[in-house]
Amino acid sequence: MTKEQKKNENLSFGIALIIFTVITMYLMYRKHEASKELDSCHRYTIGEVYNHLYMYRSGEQINCKFTYNSKEYILTKTGSDLKQTKGKNYLVKFNPDNPKISEILLDKVIPKHIVAPSEGWKTKPRIDE
């Protein structure tokens, strides 16, 4: 390999590394902004976990569906210590202006007989079994 080829290879690698870094930083920024948006404006509803997958390298993934104002939304959560959640209901915190910005709260299973209002709750409900 000539010096010129080596130089071009190093330049290509450097450009690819810069592009990768910029994309990663952008995605981290978007996640941070969505988190701030959710913290500043949110409601609560109930979502049902309908899928629980064990991924080969990235741990586990659950899919949850919830309804807000008669429209169904899907959220996905990945992690390494997701408990057996399939078929169970949990609280979902979501942004009413953009319900795709949401997170499932896995700290407590919600009994099936409890139904959330179509517009959700303004504050986190206290649910006793």
XYZ file of N, CA and C in Angstrom:
387
model
N 0.848 -1.174 0.000
C 0.000 0.000 0.000
C 0.899 1.244 0.000
N 0.607 2.151 -0.894
C 1.426 3.355 -1.000
C 1.041 4.349 0.085
N 1.904 5.363 0.253
C 1.621 6.406 1.244
C 0.330 7.142 0.906
N 0.115 7.371 -0.375
C -1.099 8.081 -0.810
C -2.353 7.273 -0.469
N -2.318 5.972 -0.697
C -3.465 5.116 -0.367
C -3.701 5.083 1.141
N -2.633 5.000 1.909
C -2.721 4.982 3.360
C -3.319 6.295 3.869
N -2.868 7.412 3.264
C -3.378 8.725 3.645
C -4.877 8.829 3.347
N -5.297 8.354 2.174
C -6.720 8.376 1.814
C -7.552 7.488 2.734
N -6.977 6.348 3.105
C -7.679 5.432 4.009
C -7.868 6.085 5.384
N -6.831 6.731 5.895
C -6.914 7.423 7.179
C -7.916 8.572 7.121
N -7.936 9.298 6.011
C -8.872 10.395 5.839
C -10.308 9.868 5.820
N -10.540 8.777 5.105
C -11.879 8.183 5.048
C -12.326 7.726 6.435
N -11.405 7.107 7.167
C -11.735 6.660 8.522
C -12.066 7.851 9.412
N -11.293 8.924 9.300
C -11.542 10.125 10.101
C -12.894 10.741 9.798
N -13.247 10.813 8.525
C -14.540 11.369 8.126
C -15.682 10.495 8.659
N -15.535 9.180 8.542
C -16.559 8.268 9.049
C -16.712 8.415 10.564
N -15.613 8.572 11.264
C -15.653 8.743 12.719
C -16.350 10.044 13.102
N -16.077 11.102 12.379
C -16.735 12.391 12.638
C -18.234 12.281 12.390
N -18.634 11.663 11.293
C -20.053 11.496 10.984
C -20.745 10.674 12.070
N -20.114 9.580 12.482
C -20.672 8.745 13.541
C -20.835 9.542 14.836
N -19.841 10.330 15.196
C -19.891 11.134 16.423
C -21.013 12.166 16.355
N -21.156 12.836 15.228
C -22.211 13.846 15.071
C -23.591 13.201 15.184
N -23.790 12.067 14.540
C -25.085 11.380 14.609
C -25.380 10.938 16.036
N -24.392 10.387 16.726
C -24.578 9.949 18.106
C -24.940 11.126 19.003
N -24.243 12.235 18.844
C -24.535 13.421 19.657
C -25.937 13.945 19.374
N -26.348 13.927 18.117
C -27.693 14.380 17.748
C -28.752 13.495 18.396
N -28.566 12.193 18.345
C -29.538 11.282 18.956
C -29.603 11.463 20.467
N -28.471 11.664 21.103
C -28.464 11.923 22.548
C -29.174 13.233 22.869
N -28.970 14.245 22.052
C -29.643 15.529 22.233
C -31.159 15.372 22.109
N -31.605 14.640 21.083
C -33.047 14.424 20.881
C -33.666 13.692 22.070
N -32.968 12.689 22.583
C -33.468 11.945 23.740
C -33.561 12.860 24.966
N -32.570 13.695 25.157
C -32.575 14.632 26.275
C -33.729 15.631 26.143
N -33.931 16.160 24.958
C -35.022 17.117 24.725
C -36.384 16.469 24.948
N -36.557 15.227 24.490
C -37.823 14.519 24.703
C -38.060 14.301 26.189
N -37.020 13.993 26.924
C -37.140 13.799 28.366
C -37.550 15.101 29.053
N -36.949 16.210 28.664
C -37.329 17.509 29.228
C -38.775 17.850 28.890
N -39.168 17.564 27.656
C -40.531 17.842 27.213
C -41.530 17.013 28.008
N -41.199 15.767 28.270
C -42.080 14.889 29.037
C -42.182 15.359 30.485
N -41.080 15.796 31.062
C -41.098 16.270 32.448
C -41.898 17.562 32.597
N -41.876 18.417 31.595
C -42.556 19.710 31.707
C -44.052 19.627 31.426
N -44.493 18.668 30.638
C -45.912 18.577 30.280
C -46.267 17.106 30.111
N -47.056 16.572 31.043
C -47.375 15.148 30.951
C -48.720 14.818 31.598
N -49.196 13.673 31.244
C -50.375 13.047 31.834
C -50.046 11.585 32.048
N -50.980 10.882 32.682
C -50.805 9.453 32.939
C -51.996 8.679 32.399
N -51.726 7.497 31.912
C -52.772 6.583 31.491
C -52.291 5.169 31.790
N -53.051 4.196 31.343
C -52.683 2.799 31.559
C -52.330 2.179 30.214
N -51.232 1.461 30.192
C -50.813 0.756 28.991
C -50.663 -0.725 29.268
N -50.858 -1.517 28.237
C -50.714 -2.976 28.352
C -49.483 -3.434 27.588
N -48.644 -4.216 28.248
C -47.479 -4.800 27.591
C -47.965 -5.999 26.782
N -47.763 -5.965 25.482
C -48.255 -7.039 24.617
C -47.124 -7.867 24.004
N -45.890 -7.469 24.242
C -44.779 -8.212 23.665
C -43.565 -8.072 24.577
N -42.860 -9.168 24.791
C -41.643 -9.168 25.600
C -40.625 -10.046 24.878
N -39.579 -9.414 24.361
C -38.578 -10.127 23.575
C -37.249 -10.171 24.302
N -36.526 -11.246 24.111
C -35.164 -11.354 24.598
C -34.258 -11.191 23.382
N -33.536 -10.084 23.345
C -32.685 -9.764 22.213
C -31.317 -10.425 22.408
N -30.681 -10.790 21.326
C -29.412 -11.518 21.376
C -28.327 -10.736 22.113
N -28.130 -9.474 21.766
C -27.036 -8.712 22.382
C -27.498 -7.528 23.215
N -28.693 -7.060 22.997
C -29.103 -5.813 23.651
C -30.046 -6.019 24.826
N -30.123 -7.209 25.383
C -30.974 -7.425 26.547
C -32.398 -7.749 26.163
N -33.320 -7.073 26.815
C -34.735 -7.340 26.592
C -35.421 -6.123 25.981
N -36.580 -6.384 25.392
C -37.392 -5.314 24.831
C -38.852 -5.624 25.099
N -39.594 -4.606 25.537
C -41.041 -4.775 25.684
C -41.742 -3.746 24.805
N -42.912 -4.127 24.330
C -43.772 -3.229 23.571
C -45.054 -3.049 24.371
N -45.486 -1.813 24.476
C -46.666 -1.467 25.265
C -47.594 -0.620 24.399
N -48.884 -0.846 24.533
C -49.843 -0.014 23.810
C -50.721 0.702 24.827
N -51.037 1.948 24.504
C -51.931 2.739 25.340
C -52.809 3.600 24.448
N -53.922 4.040 24.998
C -54.879 4.837 24.243
C -55.012 6.212 24.880
N -55.001 7.213 24.036
C -55.221 8.595 24.486
C -56.163 9.262 23.502
N -57.269 9.780 24.001
C -58.294 10.420 23.165
C -58.685 9.537 21.974
N -58.961 8.282 22.255
C -59.460 7.295 21.288
C -58.440 6.904 20.216
N -57.174 7.241 20.388
C -56.145 6.832 19.442
C -55.124 5.970 20.168
N -54.714 4.869 19.520
C -53.765 3.948 20.137
C -52.330 4.327 19.783
N -51.467 4.246 20.789
C -50.046 4.537 20.621
C -49.240 3.337 21.106
N -48.060 3.195 20.542
C -47.154 2.099 20.894
C -45.861 2.715 21.431
N -45.350 2.134 22.510
C -44.041 2.548 22.991
C -43.185 1.316 23.209
N -41.899 1.486 23.044
C -40.934 0.397 23.192
C -39.931 0.773 24.264
N -39.609 -0.175 25.104
C -38.592 0.028 26.143
C -37.604 -1.122 26.060
N -36.325 -0.787 26.078
C -35.291 -1.810 26.094
C -34.534 -1.711 27.402
N -33.965 -2.813 27.819
C -33.207 -2.835 29.057
C -32.653 -4.221 29.307
N -31.993 -4.353 30.429
C -31.394 -5.643 30.736
C -32.104 -6.350 31.883
N -32.987 -5.654 32.571
C -33.648 -6.263 33.722
C -35.146 -5.981 33.709
N -35.776 -6.238 32.577
C -37.222 -6.064 32.491
C -37.874 -7.329 33.025
N -38.780 -7.154 33.965
C -39.405 -8.326 34.562
C -40.431 -8.937 33.605
N -40.999 -10.048 34.004
C -42.036 -10.690 33.183
C -43.258 -9.791 33.155
N -43.414 -9.044 32.096
C -44.437 -8.014 32.035
C -45.533 -8.290 31.005
N -45.337 -9.258 30.140
C -46.279 -9.480 29.038
C -47.684 -9.753 29.568
N -48.648 -9.028 29.011
C -50.049 -9.198 29.386
C -50.466 -8.404 30.607
N -49.546 -7.666 31.208
C -49.862 -6.886 32.404
C -50.004 -5.408 32.057
N -50.722 -4.694 32.912
C -50.937 -3.259 32.730
C -50.041 -2.462 33.664
N -49.560 -1.328 33.151
C -48.708 -0.430 33.927
C -49.094 1.011 33.612
N -48.703 1.923 34.487
C -48.904 3.341 34.192
C -47.969 3.767 33.074
N -48.446 4.665 32.247
C -47.649 5.262 31.182
C -47.702 6.772 31.376
N -46.546 7.394 31.383
C -46.432 8.853 31.444
C -46.224 9.325 30.011
N -47.047 10.261 29.548
C -46.948 10.691 28.150
C -47.180 12.184 28.027
N -46.708 12.749 26.932
C -46.919 14.154 26.636
C -48.231 14.284 25.862
N -49.219 15.028 26.374
C -50.510 15.119 25.680
C -50.428 15.828 24.324
N -49.437 16.682 24.137
C -49.270 17.355 22.843
C -48.620 16.454 21.806
N -47.835 15.495 22.270
C -47.161 14.536 21.390
C -47.067 13.200 22.130
N -48.148 12.401 22.128
C -48.179 11.164 22.915
C -47.111 10.131 22.546
N -46.445 10.305 21.413
C -45.356 9.388 21.079
C -44.182 9.565 22.042
N -44.117 10.724 22.682
C -43.118 10.942 23.731
C -43.719 10.395 25.013
N -43.261 9.211 25.407
C -43.875 8.517 26.536
C -42.877 7.578 27.190
N -43.221 7.162 28.397
C -42.414 6.155 29.079
C -43.337 5.299 29.945
N -43.015 4.034 30.027
C -43.788 3.113 30.842
C -43.156 3.060 32.232
N -43.992 3.072 33.247
C -43.537 3.033 34.634
C -43.774 1.620 35.161
N -42.711 0.857 35.284
C -42.816 -0.564 35.612
C -42.788 -0.849 37.111
N -42.943 0.177 37.937
C -42.824 -0.042 39.368
C -44.029 -0.743 39.996
N -45.191 -0.705 39.334
C -46.384 -1.318 39.919
C -47.330 -1.815 38.824
N -47.771 -3.056 38.963
C -48.755 -3.614 38.033
C -50.118 -3.001 38.363
N -50.835 -2.572 37.328
C -52.165 -1.980 37.505
C -53.207 -3.076 37.277
N -54.132 -3.266 38.214
C -55.164 -4.291 38.032
C -55.996 -4.038 36.767
N -56.422 -5.124 36.141
C -57.158 -5.043 34.864
C -58.484 -4.294 34.989
N -59.095 -4.292 36.171
C -60.413 -3.666 36.312
C -60.352 -2.135 36.357
N -59.161 -1.571 36.496
C -59.019 -0.108 36.522
C -58.879 0.399 35.100
N -59.686 1.405 34.777
C -59.698 1.980 33.426
C -59.362 3.464 33.544
N -58.466 3.918 32.711
C -58.079 5.331 32.702
C -59.085 6.147 31.896
N -59.301 7.414 32.284
C -60.144 8.284 31.448
C -59.490 8.495 30.082
N -60.287 8.766 29.064
C -59.743 8.868 27.700
C -58.705 9.980 27.566
N -58.808 11.020 28.382
C -57.828 12.106 28.323
C -56.673 11.903 29.305
N -56.684 10.803 30.030
C -55.635 10.504 30.997
C -55.814 11.283 32.295
N -54.944 11.016 33.251
C -54.952 11.738 34.519
C -53.913 12.849 34.481
N -54.220 13.985 35.089
C -53.263 15.097 35.150
C -52.149 14.833 36.134
N -52.462 14.101 37.190
C -51.450 13.744 38.188
C -51.381 12.226 38.288
N -50.280 11.755 38.802
C -50.095 10.303 38.943
C -51.130 9.768 39.919
N -51.982 8.837 39.462
C -53.032 8.340 40.349
C -52.465 7.401 41.415
N -53.106 7.423 42.559
C -52.763 6.478 43.613
C -53.703 5.292 43.431
N -53.159 4.167 43.085
C -53.980 2.998 42.773
C -53.713 1.919 43.812
N -54.758 1.602 44.563
C -54.683 0.510 45.531
C -55.364 -0.697 44.926
N -54.808 -1.849 45.189
C -55.375 -3.060 44.591
C -56.588 -3.527 45.315
